[in-house]
Coordinates of N, CA, C and O and ligand atoms in Angstrom, one line a residue:
M239 N 95.1 -35.2 193.8 CA 95.2 -33.8 194.3 C 96.5 -33.0 193.2 O 97.6 -33.5 192.7
H240 N 96.4 -31.8 194.6 CA 97.8 -31.3 192.6 C 98.7 -31.0 193.5 O 99.8 -31.8 192.7
E241 N 99.3 -31.7 194.6 CA 100.4 -32.0 195.2 C 101.1 -33.1 194.4 O 102.3 -33.5 193.9
Y242 N 100.4 -34.2 194.0 CA 100.6 -35.7 193.7 C 101.1 -35.5 192.7 O 102.1 -36.3 192.0
S243 N 100.1 -33.9 191.5 CA 100.5 -34.5 189.8 C 101.8 -33.6 190.5 O 102.5 -34.2 189.2
I244 N 102.2 -32.6 191.0 CA 103.7 -32.3 190.6 C 104.7 -32.6 191.0 O 105.6 -32.5 190.6
A245 N 104.3 -33.6 191.7 CA 105.3 -34.8 192.6 C 106.3 -36.0 191.4 O 107.1 -35.9 190.7
Y246 N 104.6 -35.8 190.7 CA 105.2 -37.2 189.7 C 105.7 -36.5 188.4 O 106.4 -37.3 188.0
D247 N 105.5 -35.2 188.6 CA 105.7 -34.4 186.9 C 107.1 -34.4 187.5 O 108.3 -34.9 186.1
L248 N 107.7 -34.0 188.8 CA 109.0 -33.6 188.7 C 110.0 -35.0 188.5 O 111.2 -35.1 188.1
Y249 N 109.1 -35.9 189.1 CA 109.9 -37.9 189.3 C 110.5 -37.6 187.7 O 111.1 -38.4 187.2
V250 N 109.1 -37.7 186.6 CA 109.0 -38.4 185.5 C 110.5 -37.3 184.6 O 110.9 -37.5 184.3
T251 N 110.3 -36.2 185.2 CA 111.4 -35.4 184.7 C 112.8 -34.9 185.0 O 113.8 -35.5 184.0
A252 N 113.0 -35.9 186.4 CA 114.0 -36.2 186.4 C 114.9 -37.7 186.1 O 115.8 -37.6 186.0
R253 N 113.9 -38.5 185.4 CA 113.6 -40.0 185.7 C 114.8 -39.6 184.4 O 115.7 -40.2 183.8
K254 N 114.0 -38.9 183.4 CA 114.2 -37.9 181.4 C 115.6 -37.6 181.7 O 116.4 -38.5 180.8
A255 N 116.1 -37.0 183.0 CA 117.4 -36.4 182.8 C 118.2 -37.1 182.9 O 119.2 -37.4 182.2
A256 N 118.1 -38.6 183.6 CA 119.2 -39.6 184.2 C 119.5 -40.1 183.1 O 120.2 -41.1 182.4
I257 N 118.1 -40.2 182.2 CA 118.4 -41.8 181.5 C 118.9 -41.0 180.0 O 120.2 -41.4 179.5
E258 N 119.0 -39.9 180.2 CA 119.4 -39.1 178.6 C 121.0 -39.2 179.0 O 121.6 -39.2 178.4
N259 N 121.5 -38.8 180.5 CA 122.5 -38.6 180.8 C 123.5 -39.8 181.2 O 123.9 -39.9 181.3
N260 N 122.7 -41.0 180.7 CA 122.8 -42.1 181.1 C 123.7 -42.7 182.9 O 125.0 -43.0 183.1
A261 N 122.8 -41.5 183.7 CA 123.2 -41.7 185.1 C 122.6 -43.2 185.2 O 122.0 -43.5 185.2
T262 N 124.0 -43.3 186.4 CA 123.8 -44.6 187.8 C 122.6 -44.3 188.7 O 122.4 -45.3 189.4
G263 N 122.6 -42.7 189.0 CA 121.1 -42.4 190.1 C 121.3 -41.1 189.8 O 121.9 -40.3 189.2
V264 N 120.1 -41.0 190.3 CA 120.3 -39.5 190.7 C 120.1 -38.8 192.2 O 120.0 -40.0 192.9
K265 N 121.0 -37.6 192.2 CA 121.3 -37.4 193.4 C 120.6 -36.3 194.5 O 119.8 -36.2 195.4
K266 N 120.2 -35.4 193.3 CA 119.3 -34.0 193.6 C 118.7 -33.7 192.4 O 119.3 -33.5 191.6
I267 N 117.6 -33.0 193.1 CA 117.2 -32.7 191.8 C 116.4 -31.0 192.7 O 116.1 -30.9 193.9
N268 N 117.1 -29.7 192.5 CA 116.6 -28.9 193.1 C 115.3 -27.8 192.2 O 115.2 -28.1 191.1
V269 N 114.2 -27.4 192.5 CA 112.9 -26.6 192.3 C 112.8 -25.5 192.6 O 113.0 -25.4 194.7
E270 N 112.0 -24.7 192.1 CA 112.0 -23.9 192.2 C 110.1 -23.4 192.7 O 109.6 -23.7 191.5
V271 N 109.7 -22.9 193.4 CA 107.9 -23.1 193.7 C 107.5 -21.7 194.0 O 108.3 -20.7 195.5
G272 N 107.1 -21.5 193.2 CA 106.7 -20.1 193.6 C 105.4 -19.5 194.6 O 104.9 -20.9 194.7
K273 N 105.4 -18.8 195.3 CA 104.6 -18.6 196.3 C 103.3 -18.7 196.0 O 102.2 -19.0 196.9
M274 N 102.9 -18.1 195.2 CA 101.8 -18.1 194.3 C 100.4 -19.7 193.8 O 99.8 -19.6 193.0
A275 N 101.7 -20.3 194.0 CA 101.7 -21.7 193.3 C 100.8 -22.5 194.1 O 100.3 -23.2 193.3
M276 N 100.5 -22.0 195.2 CA 99.4 -22.2 196.1 C 99.3 -24.2 196.1 O 99.2 -24.9 196.1
V277 N 100.9 -23.9 195.9 CA 101.6 -25.6 196.9 C 102.1 -25.8 197.9 O 103.5 -25.2 198.1
N278 N 102.2 -26.7 198.9 CA 102.9 -27.4 199.8 C 104.2 -27.7 199.5 O 104.0 -28.9 199.7
P279 N 105.6 -27.2 199.7 CA 106.2 -27.9 199.2 C 106.8 -29.1 200.0 O 107.3 -30.3 199.4
E280 N 106.4 -28.9 201.4 CA 106.6 -30.6 202.1 C 106.1 -31.5 201.4 O 106.4 -32.9 201.7
Q281 N 104.5 -30.9 201.6 CA 104.1 -32.1 200.9 C 104.2 -32.2 199.4 O 104.4 -34.2 199.3
V282 N 104.9 -31.7 198.9 CA 105.4 -32.4 197.5 C 106.8 -33.2 197.6 O 106.7 -34.5 197.1
V283 N 107.8 -33.0 198.7 CA 108.9 -33.7 198.7 C 108.1 -35.2 199.2 O 108.9 -35.8 199.6
F284 N 107.5 -35.4 200.6 CA 106.5 -36.1 201.2 C 106.1 -37.2 200.2 O 106.2 -38.6 199.9
L285 N 105.4 -37.2 199.3 CA 105.0 -37.7 197.9 C 105.7 -38.1 196.8 O 106.0 -39.2 196.9
F286 N 106.7 -37.4 196.8 CA 108.2 -37.6 195.8 C 108.2 -38.8 196.1 O 108.7 -39.9 195.3
N287 N 108.6 -38.5 197.6 CA 109.7 -39.8 198.5 C 109.0 -40.8 198.5 O 109.1 -42.5 198.5
T288 N 107.5 -41.0 198.2 CA 106.4 -42.1 198.0 C 106.1 -42.9 196.4 O 106.7 -44.1 196.4
I289 N 106.2 -41.9 195.9 CA 106.9 -42.0 194.1 C 107.7 -43.1 194.1 O 107.7 -43.6 193.0
K290 N 109.0 -41.9 194.9 CA 110.6 -43.1 194.0 C 111.2 -43.8 194.7 O 112.1 -44.5 194.2
E291 N 110.0 -44.1 195.3 CA 110.5 -45.7 196.7 C 111.0 -46.5 195.5 O 112.2 -47.3 196.2
E292 N 110.4 -46.9 194.7 CA 110.5 -47.8 194.1 C 111.4 -48.2 192.6 O 112.3 -49.1 192.1
D293 N 112.1 -47.0 192.6 CA 113.1 -46.9 191.1 C 114.0 -47.0 192.4 O 114.3 -46.0 192.8
P294 N 114.9 -47.8 191.6 CA 116.2 -47.6 192.1 C 117.4 -46.7 191.4 O 118.4 -46.7 192.3
L295 N 116.7 -45.8 190.5 CA 117.7 -44.9 190.2 C 117.5 -43.6 191.2 O 118.4 -42.7 190.7
F296 N 117.0 -43.6 192.3 CA 116.5 -43.0 192.8 C 116.7 -42.8 194.1 O 115.8 -42.6 195.5
T297 N 117.3 -44.3 194.8 CA 117.3 -44.6 196.0 C 118.0 -43.4 196.7 O 117.6 -43.5 197.5
H298 N 118.1 -42.5 196.4 CA 119.7 -41.5 197.4 C 119.7 -40.3 196.9 O 119.4 -39.3 197.2
A299 N 118.2 -40.2 195.8 CA 117.6 -38.6 196.0 C 116.6 -38.0 196.3 O 116.4 -38.3 197.7
I300 N 117.3 -36.7 196.4 CA 116.7 -35.7 196.9 C 116.1 -35.0 196.5 O 116.4 -34.2 195.5
L301 N 115.0 -34.5 196.7 CA 114.2 -32.7 196.6 C 114.2 -31.7 197.0 O 113.9 -32.2 198.0
Q302 N 114.5 -31.3 196.6 CA 115.1 -29.7 197.4 C 114.3 -28.3 196.4 O 113.7 -28.5 195.5
C303 N 113.0 -28.0 197.8 CA 111.8 -26.9 196.7 C 112.5 -25.6 197.8 O 112.7 -26.3 199.1
D304 N 113.1 -24.6 197.0 CA 112.6 -24.0 197.4 C 112.1 -22.3 196.7 O 111.8 -22.5 195.9
E305 N 111.0 -21.8 198.2 CA 110.3 -20.9 197.7 C 110.6 -19.5 197.3 O 111.6 -19.0 197.4
H306 N 109.5 -19.3 196.4 CA 110.0 -17.9 195.6 C 109.0 -16.5 195.5 O 108.0 -17.5 195.3
P307 N 109.7 -16.1 196.2 CA 108.8 -14.5 196.3 C 108.1 -14.3 194.9 O 108.8 -14.6 193.7
P308 N 106.3 -13.8 194.7 CA 106.1 -13.7 194.3 C 106.9 -11.7 193.3 O 107.3 -11.5 194.4
R309 N 105.9 -11.6 192.1 CA 106.6 -10.2 191.0 C 105.3 -10.1 190.9 O 104.7 -10.7 190.2
T310 N 105.0 -8.7 190.6 CA 104.1 -8.4 190.4 C 104.2 -6.9 189.3 O 105.5 -6.6 189.8
R311 N 103.4 -6.2 188.9 CA 103.2 -5.0 188.1 C 102.0 -4.5 187.7 O 101.2 -5.5 188.1
C312 N 102.3 -3.2 187.9 CA 100.8 -2.3 187.9 C 101.0 -1.6 186.0 O 102.0 -1.0 185.7
S313 N 99.9 -1.1 186.4 CA 99.6 -0.5 185.0 C 100.2 1.1 185.0 O 101.0 2.0 183.9
C314 N 100.4 1.4 186.4 CA 101.1 2.3 186.8 C 102.5 3.2 186.3 O 102.7 3.8 187.0
G315 N 103.2 1.9 186.4 CA 104.4 1.5 186.4 C 105.3 0.7 187.6 O 106.5 0.6 187.7
Y316 N 104.5 0.7 188.4 CA 105.0 -0.4 189.7 C 105.3 -1.5 188.8 O 104.6 -2.9 188.6
T317 N 106.4 -2.2 190.0 CA 107.1 -3.6 190.0 C 107.4 -4.1 191.0 O 108.0 -3.2 192.0
G318 N 107.1 -4.8 191.8 CA 107.6 -5.1 193.0 C 106.6 -6.4 193.2 O 106.6 -7.7 192.9
D319 N 106.7 -6.7 195.1 CA 105.8 -7.8 195.1 C 104.6 -7.9 196.1 O 104.4 -9.0 196.5
E320 N 103.9 -6.7 195.9 CA 102.5 -6.9 196.9 C 101.6 -7.4 195.3 O 101.8 -6.9 194.1
I321 N 101.3 -8.4 196.1 CA 100.2 -8.8 195.1 C 98.6 -8.2 195.1 O 98.3 -8.4 194.1
F322 N 98.7 -7.6 196.6 CA 97.0 -7.4 196.4 C 96.8 -6.1 195.7 O 95.5 -5.7 195.2
I323 N 97.4 -4.8 196.2 CA 97.2 -3.9 196.2 C 98.6 -2.7 195.6 O 99.6 -2.8 196.9
C324 N 98.5 -2.2 194.6 CA 99.0 -1.5 193.9 C 99.8 -0.8 194.8 O 98.5 0.5 195.5
P325 N 101.3 -0.5 195.7 CA 101.0 0.9 196.3 C 101.8 2.2 196.3 O 101.2 3.2 197.1
S326 N 101.5 2.1 194.8 CA 101.6 3.5 194.3 C 100.6 4.0 194.0 O 99.9 5.5 193.9
C327 N 99.4 3.4 193.7 CA 98.1 3.8 193.0 C 96.2 3.0 193.8 O 95.5 3.3 192.9
G328 N 96.7 2.0 194.0 CA 95.9 0.9 195.0 C 94.7 -0.2 193.8 O 94.6 -0.6 194.3
A329 N 95.7 0.1 192.8 CA 94.7 -0.9 191.7 C 94.9 -2.6 192.0 O 96.1 -2.4 192.5
L330 N 94.8 -3.9 191.3 CA 95.1 -4.8 191.7 C 96.3 -4.8 190.4 O 96.4 -4.6 189.4
P331 N 97.5 -5.3 190.9 CA 98.6 -5.5 190.4 C 98.5 -7.2 189.3 O 97.8 -7.6 189.7
E332 N 99.3 -7.0 188.0 CA 99.3 -8.3 187.3 C 100.1 -8.9 188.1 O 101.3 -8.4 188.0
L333 N 100.0 -10.5 188.6 CA 101.1 -11.3 188.7 C 102.0 -12.0 187.3 O 101.7 -11.9 186.3
V334 N 103.4 -11.8 187.9 CA 103.6 -11.8 186.4 C 104.9 -13.0 186.8 O 105.2 -14.1 186.0
K335 N 105.1 -13.0 188.0 CA 106.0 -14.9 188.9 C 105.5 -14.3 189.4 O 105.0 -13.6 190.5
G336 N 105.0 -15.9 190.0 CA 105.7 -16.5 191.7 C 104.2 -17.5 190.9 O 103.8 -18.4 192.3
R337 N 103.7 -18.3 189.9 CA 102.7 -19.1 190.1 C 103.7 -20.7 189.8 O 102.3 -21.7 189.6
E338 N 104.9 -20.6 189.2 CA 105.4 -21.2 188.3 C 106.3 -22.7 189.3 O 106.6 -22.0 191.1
I339 N 106.2 -23.8 188.5 CA 107.2 -25.2 189.4 C 108.2 -24.9 188.4 O 108.1 -25.7 187.5
V340 N 109.5 -24.6 188.8 CA 110.5 -24.9 187.9 C 111.9 -25.5 188.3 O 112.1 -25.7 189.9
V341 N 112.2 -26.5 187.9 CA 112.9 -27.8 188.0 C 113.9 -26.8 187.6 O 115.0 -26.5 186.3
T342 N 115.1 -26.2 188.2 CA 116.1 -25.5 188.3 C 117.5 -26.7 187.7 O 118.2 -26.3 186.8
S343 N 117.5 -27.5 188.0 CA 119.2 -28.9 188.2 C 118.2 -30.1 188.7 O 117.5 -30.0 189.4
V344 N 119.0 -30.8 187.9 CA 119.2 -32.6 188.4 C 120.7 -32.4 187.9 O 121.4 -32.9 187.8
E345 N 121.0 -33.4 189.7 CA 122.3 -33.9 189.8 C 122.1 -35.2 189.7 O 121.6 -35.7 190.8
I346 N 123.1 -35.9 188.8 CA 123.1 -37.6 188.6 C 124.4 -37.3 189.2 O 125.6 -37.1 189.1
E347 N 124.4 -39.1 189.1 CA 125.9 -40.4 189.3 C 125.7 -40.7 188.0 O 125.2 -40.6 187.3
V348 N 127.1 -40.5 187.5 CA 127.5 -41.5 186.4 C 128.1 -41.6 186.6 O 129.1 -42.2 187.5
A349 N 128.6 -43.5 185.4 CA 129.5 -44.7 185.6 C 130.9 -44.2 185.7 O 130.5 -43.2 184.5
D350 N 131.5 -45.1 186.0 CA 133.5 -44.6 185.4 C 133.3 -44.7 184.2 O 133.2 -45.9 183.6
Ligands
ZN163 ZN1 99.8 0.8 190.0

């Protein structure tokens, strides 16, 4: 399942960041999901919560997924968010951005 591997990757990324920074816990993971990534963010959050369940570092962790609009460009010079038909020339625009899933930040707790 696509969403499961994404949720697991996010968990591993956040865990690594927490350990590298001597965190006592992970508070929040902020993620940008491109609209064209064909991912259901709610499903990712649900699976993430299942994966993190047994990990005490993640007891209070929240996964925040924000959807991002796509970005396209066309050989005629058009850039925008039309993904199927270029509004200036009618050609199929090229997808520049919108398929990626990016961790923008990991908020952690550290001991005094
Ligand atoms: Zn065009």
